[in-house]
Amino acid sequence: MVYISREGEVIRTDQTLDSVITLYDAWRNGLPEITLSTSGSTGAPKVISISRQALLASVRLTAGAFDLVSSDFFLCNLNTDYIGGKMMVIRAAETGCDLMAVHPSANPFDELKNQSALFARNRGSNFFSFVPLQLQNILQNESHVSLLRTAKAILVGGAPVSEEIRAEIQYRNLPVFETYGMTETVSHIALKDLRTNDAFFTALPGVTLATDEHGCLKIQSPSTLDQWITTHDVVEMVSPEKFILKGRRDNIINSGGVKIQAEEVERAIAGAFPGLAGFFCYGLPDDTLGQRLVLVLEGDAPEPDLSRLDLPRYHVPKEIIRVKEFARTPSGKTDKIKTIAS
């Protein structure tokens, strides 16, 4: 655990978290840029540099959206090798908030132990950010749910949020916001309030959206220094500021001339089989269809009855494949290509 107060007091019980202190101090001392690897959201992973100006713009977008002030308390439980973790530290340093950092475990609240009392005393002024797996684990512990209730805002991103998690959030009326963004946009540029049934993301003020000829989202933001970023994400524009995320362009499967968005089938499967975990859809080469849609299951997950799916015929997977364990990227996302290749 590392604790950095707004007055500059530092308490640490784990030397392996020194990178948090190093980043915090570097930012307060005028760090001109950061360098890190992208996750591949806009193409092959690559190393990029992000300027202080772009980082500041991102901080201001988030601070404006959630009215972040110096009396707030931040928890960093994300890997600071990636943009999500780095931005939690930089937001705290720039806003002048108290910051606590713990290891990015499956349930970060387990890491807090007695220190959770600090957040309990700061009710209404805590700022959390999780990946969906972390939030799912937290929601299974009532004392941890009580800690979530102390939050001013809770971010969740890095992977799709399941309907099961969303239902829990709505039932408990927790201030959780699903984020949309990537390394190239310097963290999130759009939010979805999961307390509502809205399917769309809403861009933060100052962010401009458009689509290219393939229906992929284009983004112009203060955090991109007003340069256009073209993503590989296929979207449906609801308004100039709102969009529904359909899936990645490279996850479109052409089966018998029918274009199938893999993520839409995955959402249908998740809705029909809410207890099913560890699966994805993929297009394998097929001599007749060009590509055939398959469902890939991880480990001993029960085999679903696909005839129950309310989908057009070509959108129902033709085959179920099992693998022992999914390959994953360094940031924890499922690597479909490596999983299939193995």
Short mmCIF file of C-alpha atoms in Angstrom, two decimals:
data_model
loop_
_atom_site.label_atom_id
_atom_site.label_comp_id
_atom_site.label_asym_id
_atom_site.label_seq_id
_atom_site.Cartn_x
_atom_site.Cartn_y
_atom_site.Cartn_z
CA MET A 1 0.00 0.00 0.00
CA VAL A 2 1.13 3.56 -0.75
CA TYR A 3 -0.63 6.63 0.66
CA ILE A 4 0.17 10.15 -0.52
CA SER A 5 -1.66 12.96 1.24
CA ARG A 6 -2.53 16.28 -0.38
CA GLU A 7 0.06 17.84 1.93
CA GLY A 8 2.78 15.55 0.52
CA GLU A 9 2.98 13.03 3.36
CA VAL A 10 3.96 9.58 2.05
CA ILE A 11 3.28 6.28 3.84
CA ARG A 12 4.23 3.02 2.16
CA THR A 13 4.18 -0.58 3.23
CA ASP A 14 5.25 -2.08 -0.11
CA GLN A 15 8.41 -1.09 -1.96
CA THR A 16 7.10 -2.62 -5.21
CA LEU A 17 4.66 0.31 -5.50
CA ASP A 18 7.46 2.88 -5.65
CA SER A 19 6.53 3.50 -9.30
CA VAL A 20 3.40 5.28 -8.04
CA ILE A 21 5.44 7.68 -5.92
CA THR A 22 7.90 8.21 -8.78
CA LEU A 23 5.11 9.12 -11.21
CA TYR A 24 3.33 11.35 -8.67
CA ASP A 25 6.51 13.29 -7.85
CA ALA A 26 7.53 13.54 -11.49
CA TRP A 27 4.17 15.04 -12.41
CA ARG A 28 4.32 17.60 -9.60
CA ASN A 29 7.83 18.50 -10.81
CA GLY A 30 6.72 19.22 -14.38
CA LEU A 31 6.99 15.85 -16.15
CA PRO A 32 6.96 16.84 -19.86
CA GLU A 33 5.60 13.56 -21.27
CA ILE A 34 5.00 9.88 -20.64
CA THR A 35 5.84 6.95 -22.90
CA LEU A 36 3.85 3.73 -22.95
CA SER A 37 2.56 0.98 -25.20
CA THR A 38 -0.91 1.08 -26.73
CA SER A 39 -3.28 -1.86 -26.30
CA GLY A 40 -3.94 -2.12 -30.04
CA SER A 41 -7.34 -0.37 -30.04
CA THR A 42 -6.44 1.61 -33.16
CA GLY A 43 -4.13 -0.94 -34.79
CA ALA A 44 -1.10 -3.00 -33.86
CA PRO A 45 0.32 -2.23 -30.39
CA LYS A 46 3.00 0.44 -30.52
CA VAL A 47 4.98 2.68 -28.21
CA ILE A 48 3.78 6.28 -28.15
CA SER A 49 4.63 9.43 -26.23
CA ILE A 50 1.90 11.60 -24.72
CA SER A 51 2.69 15.22 -23.94
CA ARG A 52 1.97 17.00 -20.67
CA GLN A 53 -0.47 19.24 -22.56
CA ALA A 54 -2.54 16.22 -23.67
CA LEU A 55 -2.39 14.68 -20.20
CA LEU A 56 -3.55 17.94 -18.62
CA ALA A 57 -6.44 18.14 -21.08
CA SER A 58 -7.52 14.61 -20.11
CA VAL A 59 -7.38 15.48 -16.40
CA ARG A 60 -9.55 18.53 -17.00
CA LEU A 61 -12.11 16.54 -19.00
CA THR A 62 -12.54 14.03 -16.16
CA ALA A 63 -12.37 16.63 -13.39
CA GLY A 64 -15.06 18.66 -15.13
CA ALA A 65 -17.31 15.64 -15.68
CA PHE A 66 -17.22 14.59 -12.00
CA ASP A 67 -16.48 17.90 -10.25
CA LEU A 68 -13.23 16.54 -8.81
CA VAL A 69 -11.73 18.79 -6.12
CA SER A 70 -8.81 18.68 -3.70
CA SER A 71 -10.93 17.24 -0.86
CA ASP A 72 -11.58 14.06 -2.86
CA PHE A 73 -9.80 10.76 -2.19
CA PHE A 74 -8.50 8.63 -5.08
CA LEU A 75 -7.84 4.90 -5.09
CA CYS A 76 -5.41 3.58 -7.71
CA ASN A 77 -5.72 -0.18 -8.11
CA LEU A 78 -4.90 -0.36 -11.83
CA ASN A 79 -1.57 -1.26 -13.42
CA THR A 80 0.41 1.96 -13.79
CA ASP A 81 2.21 0.56 -16.84
CA TYR A 82 -0.99 1.43 -18.75
CA ILE A 83 -2.93 4.62 -19.32
CA GLY A 84 -5.77 3.86 -16.88
CA GLY A 85 -3.44 3.46 -13.92
CA LYS A 86 -1.18 6.33 -14.91
CA MET A 87 -4.13 8.71 -15.21
CA MET A 88 -5.44 7.89 -11.72
CA VAL A 89 -2.06 8.94 -10.29
CA ILE A 90 -1.76 12.03 -12.51
CA ARG A 91 -5.35 13.14 -11.78
CA ALA A 92 -4.67 12.94 -8.04
CA ALA A 93 -1.36 14.82 -8.37
CA GLU A 94 -2.86 17.56 -10.54
CA THR A 95 -6.06 17.94 -8.52
CA GLY A 96 -4.21 17.89 -5.20
CA CYS A 97 -6.19 14.97 -3.76
CA ASP A 98 -5.23 12.29 -1.30
CA LEU A 99 -4.17 9.14 -3.14
CA MET A 100 -3.96 5.52 -2.02
CA ALA A 101 -2.46 2.88 -4.32
CA VAL A 102 -2.69 -0.90 -3.99
CA HIS A 103 -1.69 -3.80 -6.21
CA PRO A 104 -4.02 -4.44 -9.17
CA SER A 105 -5.54 -7.63 -7.76
CA ALA A 106 -8.84 -9.37 -8.56
CA ASN A 107 -10.46 -7.57 -5.61
CA PRO A 108 -8.61 -4.36 -4.70
CA PHE A 109 -10.73 -3.81 -1.58
CA ASP A 110 -9.17 -6.94 -0.08
CA GLU A 111 -5.84 -5.10 -0.30
CA LEU A 112 -7.11 -2.16 1.77
CA LYS A 113 -7.65 -4.08 5.01
CA ASN A 114 -7.99 -1.55 7.88
CA GLN A 115 -7.22 1.34 5.54
CA SER A 116 -10.77 1.06 4.17
CA ALA A 117 -11.79 3.17 7.17
CA LEU A 118 -10.12 6.18 5.52
CA PHE A 119 -12.51 5.91 2.59
CA ALA A 120 -15.49 5.25 4.86
CA ARG A 121 -14.78 8.56 6.63
CA ASN A 122 -14.64 10.40 3.30
CA ARG A 123 -18.16 9.42 2.25
CA GLY A 124 -19.34 11.11 -0.91
CA SER A 125 -15.86 12.21 -1.98
CA ASN A 126 -14.15 8.98 -3.08
CA PHE A 127 -13.13 8.33 -6.68
CA PHE A 128 -12.66 4.73 -7.82
CA SER A 129 -11.79 3.06 -11.13
CA PHE A 130 -11.97 -0.69 -11.87
CA VAL A 131 -11.90 -3.21 -14.67
CA PRO A 132 -15.14 -5.27 -14.86
CA LEU A 133 -13.64 -8.36 -13.18
CA GLN A 134 -12.60 -6.31 -10.16
CA LEU A 135 -16.03 -4.70 -9.86
CA GLN A 136 -17.74 -8.08 -10.23
CA ASN A 137 -15.72 -9.49 -7.32
CA ILE A 138 -16.35 -6.42 -5.16
CA LEU A 139 -20.11 -6.68 -5.72
CA GLN A 140 -20.09 -10.18 -4.19
CA ASN A 141 -19.02 -8.84 -0.78
CA GLU A 142 -21.59 -6.77 1.15
CA SER A 143 -19.01 -4.90 3.20
CA HIS A 144 -17.23 -3.97 -0.02
CA VAL A 145 -20.51 -2.83 -1.55
CA SER A 146 -20.89 -0.52 1.44
CA LEU A 147 -17.53 0.98 0.54
CA LEU A 148 -18.70 1.51 -3.05
CA ARG A 149 -21.61 3.53 -1.65
CA THR A 150 -19.13 6.12 -0.33
CA ALA A 151 -18.04 7.04 -3.86
CA LYS A 152 -18.60 10.29 -5.67
CA ALA A 153 -18.05 8.34 -8.90
CA ILE A 154 -16.88 4.89 -9.96
CA LEU A 155 -15.34 4.27 -13.39
CA VAL A 156 -15.32 0.86 -15.06
CA GLY A 157 -13.60 0.13 -18.35
CA GLY A 158 -11.00 -1.85 -20.23
CA ALA A 159 -13.46 -4.60 -21.20
CA PRO A 160 -17.22 -4.95 -21.80
CA VAL A 161 -19.47 -4.72 -18.74
CA SER A 162 -21.79 -7.72 -18.41
CA GLU A 163 -25.55 -7.41 -17.99
CA GLU A 164 -25.15 -9.17 -14.64
CA ILE A 165 -22.90 -6.38 -13.34
CA ARG A 166 -25.17 -3.72 -14.78
CA ALA A 167 -28.21 -5.25 -13.06
CA GLU A 168 -26.38 -5.21 -9.71
CA ILE A 169 -25.40 -1.58 -10.20
CA GLN A 170 -28.99 -0.58 -10.95
CA TYR A 171 -30.39 -2.62 -8.06
CA ARG A 172 -27.98 -0.94 -5.64
CA ASN A 173 -28.10 2.47 -7.37
CA LEU A 174 -24.32 2.83 -7.42
CA PRO A 175 -22.72 5.79 -9.27
CA VAL A 176 -20.87 3.64 -11.83
CA PHE A 177 -19.92 4.96 -15.26
CA GLU A 178 -18.69 2.74 -18.07
CA THR A 179 -15.89 4.48 -19.95
CA TYR A 180 -14.95 4.60 -23.61
CA GLY A 181 -11.43 5.56 -24.59
CA MET A 182 -7.95 4.28 -25.36
CA THR A 183 -4.31 5.16 -24.95
CA GLU A 184 -4.36 7.40 -28.02
CA THR A 185 -7.21 9.50 -26.55
CA VAL A 186 -5.40 9.62 -23.18
CA SER A 187 -8.01 7.56 -21.29
CA HIS A 188 -11.77 8.04 -21.64
CA ILE A 189 -13.54 10.57 -23.84
CA ALA A 190 -17.10 9.26 -23.36
CA LEU A 191 -19.19 7.82 -20.51
CA LYS A 192 -22.27 5.67 -19.98
CA ASP A 193 -24.20 5.96 -16.70
CA LEU A 194 -24.89 2.34 -15.77
CA ARG A 195 -27.70 3.31 -13.39
CA THR A 196 -29.80 3.93 -16.50
CA ASN A 197 -30.91 1.61 -19.30
CA ASP A 198 -29.25 3.82 -21.92
CA ALA A 199 -27.29 1.84 -24.50
CA PHE A 200 -25.25 4.83 -25.66
CA PHE A 201 -22.06 6.55 -24.58
CA THR A 202 -22.07 10.35 -24.28
CA ALA A 203 -18.97 12.32 -25.24
CA LEU A 204 -17.42 14.57 -22.63
CA PRO A 205 -17.83 18.32 -23.24
CA GLY A 206 -15.30 19.53 -25.82
CA VAL A 207 -15.06 16.15 -27.59
CA THR A 208 -16.20 15.95 -31.23
CA LEU A 209 -17.33 12.69 -32.83
CA ALA A 210 -17.75 11.49 -36.40
CA THR A 211 -17.59 8.24 -38.39
CA ASP A 212 -15.52 7.15 -41.39
CA GLU A 213 -16.68 5.34 -44.52
CA HIS A 214 -16.68 2.01 -42.63
CA GLY A 215 -18.85 3.30 -39.79
CA CYS A 216 -15.87 3.45 -37.43
CA LEU A 217 -15.73 6.13 -34.76
CA LYS A 218 -13.52 9.18 -35.23
CA ILE A 219 -12.58 11.35 -32.25
CA GLN A 220 -11.31 14.90 -31.90
CA SER A 221 -10.62 15.92 -28.32
CA PRO A 222 -8.59 18.37 -26.24
CA SER A 223 -6.75 15.25 -25.02
CA THR A 224 -5.72 14.45 -28.62
CA LEU A 225 -4.63 18.11 -29.01
CA ASP A 226 -7.61 18.47 -31.38
CA GLN A 227 -6.15 15.94 -33.82
CA TRP A 228 -8.57 13.38 -35.30
CA ILE A 229 -8.13 9.77 -34.13
CA THR A 230 -9.80 7.06 -36.22
CA THR A 231 -10.65 3.91 -34.27
CA HIS A 232 -11.52 0.38 -35.39
CA ASP A 233 -14.78 0.53 -33.43
CA VAL A 234 -18.01 0.30 -35.42
CA VAL A 235 -20.67 2.57 -33.91
CA GLU A 236 -24.23 3.77 -34.45
CA MET A 237 -24.48 7.53 -33.97
CA VAL A 238 -27.55 8.45 -31.90
CA SER A 239 -26.76 12.17 -32.01
CA PRO A 240 -23.61 14.25 -32.60
CA GLU A 241 -22.58 13.56 -28.96
CA LYS A 242 -23.95 10.04 -28.41
CA PHE A 243 -23.10 6.66 -29.93
CA ILE A 244 -23.86 2.97 -29.48
CA LEU A 245 -20.78 0.77 -29.65
CA LYS A 246 -21.47 -2.17 -31.97
CA GLY A 247 -18.02 -3.83 -31.95
CA ARG A 248 -14.64 -3.77 -33.61
CA ARG A 249 -14.40 -3.69 -37.38
CA ASP A 250 -11.89 -6.55 -37.32
CA ASN A 251 -14.47 -8.64 -35.43
CA ILE A 252 -16.95 -8.58 -38.33
CA ILE A 253 -17.42 -12.11 -39.67
CA ASN A 254 -18.52 -12.60 -43.28
CA SER A 255 -20.40 -15.91 -43.33
CA GLY A 256 -22.13 -16.81 -46.59
CA GLY A 257 -22.22 -13.14 -47.53
CA VAL A 258 -23.86 -12.15 -44.23
CA LYS A 259 -21.85 -9.70 -42.12
CA ILE A 260 -22.00 -10.63 -38.45
CA GLN A 261 -20.66 -8.40 -35.66
CA ALA A 262 -19.15 -10.88 -33.20
CA GLU A 263 -19.81 -8.66 -30.17
CA GLU A 264 -23.54 -8.49 -30.93
CA VAL A 265 -23.74 -12.29 -30.88
CA GLU A 266 -21.72 -12.34 -27.66
CA ARG A 267 -24.16 -9.92 -26.04
CA ALA A 268 -27.08 -12.12 -27.11
CA ILE A 269 -25.38 -15.19 -25.62
CA ALA A 270 -24.64 -13.34 -22.38
CA GLY A 271 -28.29 -12.29 -22.15
CA ALA A 272 -29.62 -15.80 -22.84
CA PHE A 273 -27.12 -17.54 -20.53
CA PRO A 274 -26.31 -15.06 -17.72
CA GLY A 275 -24.24 -17.60 -15.77
CA LEU A 276 -21.93 -18.36 -18.69
CA ALA A 277 -18.42 -16.98 -18.23
CA GLY A 278 -15.30 -17.30 -20.36
CA PHE A 279 -16.45 -17.27 -23.97
CA PHE A 280 -16.13 -15.36 -27.23
CA CYS A 281 -17.26 -15.65 -30.86
CA TYR A 282 -14.86 -15.99 -33.75
CA GLY A 283 -14.85 -16.52 -37.52
CA LEU A 284 -12.91 -19.55 -38.76
CA PRO A 285 -12.09 -20.14 -42.46
CA ASP A 286 -14.74 -22.23 -44.24
CA ASP A 287 -14.66 -23.57 -47.81
CA THR A 288 -18.40 -23.04 -48.31
CA LEU A 289 -19.23 -19.96 -46.22
CA GLY A 290 -15.91 -18.12 -46.42
CA GLN A 291 -16.03 -17.90 -42.63
CA ARG A 292 -18.09 -19.88 -40.15
CA LEU A 293 -19.12 -18.43 -36.81
CA VAL A 294 -17.96 -20.45 -33.80
CA LEU A 295 -18.35 -20.10 -30.05
CA VAL A 296 -15.14 -20.57 -28.05
CA LEU A 297 -15.50 -21.66 -24.40
CA GLU A 298 -12.82 -21.49 -21.71
CA GLY A 299 -12.17 -24.44 -19.41
CA ASP A 300 -15.16 -26.39 -18.11
CA ALA A 301 -17.82 -23.78 -18.81
CA PRO A 302 -21.19 -25.52 -19.39
CA GLU A 303 -22.17 -25.91 -23.03
CA PRO A 304 -25.14 -23.61 -23.79
CA ASP A 305 -28.14 -24.70 -25.86
CA LEU A 306 -27.65 -22.35 -28.80
CA SER A 307 -31.11 -23.19 -30.17
CA ARG A 308 -32.47 -20.90 -27.44
CA LEU A 309 -30.88 -17.84 -29.04
CA ASP A 310 -33.32 -15.39 -30.60
CA LEU A 311 -31.06 -14.57 -33.55
CA PRO A 312 -31.15 -14.91 -37.34
CA ARG A 313 -29.92 -18.31 -38.54
CA TYR A 314 -26.50 -17.14 -39.73
CA HIS A 315 -25.91 -15.34 -36.43
CA VAL A 316 -26.09 -18.57 -34.41
CA PRO A 317 -22.63 -20.19 -33.95
CA LYS A 318 -22.19 -23.28 -36.11
CA GLU A 319 -19.78 -24.96 -33.70
CA ILE A 320 -18.60 -24.87 -30.09
CA ILE A 321 -14.86 -25.11 -29.43
CA ARG A 322 -13.25 -25.56 -26.02
CA VAL A 323 -9.81 -24.40 -24.95
CA LYS A 324 -8.18 -24.93 -21.57
CA GLU A 325 -7.35 -21.26 -20.99
CA PHE A 326 -7.65 -18.08 -23.04
CA ALA A 327 -4.50 -16.21 -24.04
CA ARG A 328 -4.52 -12.67 -22.71
CA THR A 329 -2.77 -9.41 -23.47
CA PRO A 330 -0.47 -7.79 -20.85
CA SER A 331 -3.41 -5.54 -19.86
CA GLY A 332 -5.65 -8.56 -19.21
CA LYS A 333 -7.85 -8.55 -22.32
CA THR A 334 -8.65 -11.80 -24.09
CA ASP A 335 -6.39 -12.29 -27.12
CA LYS A 336 -8.71 -14.08 -29.53
CA ILE A 337 -6.10 -14.64 -32.27
CA LYS A 338 -3.53 -16.23 -29.96
CA THR A 339 -6.22 -18.29 -28.26
CA ILE A 340 -7.40 -19.73 -31.58
CA ALA A 341 -3.82 -20.29 -32.78
CA SER A 342 -3.03 -22.33 -29.69
#
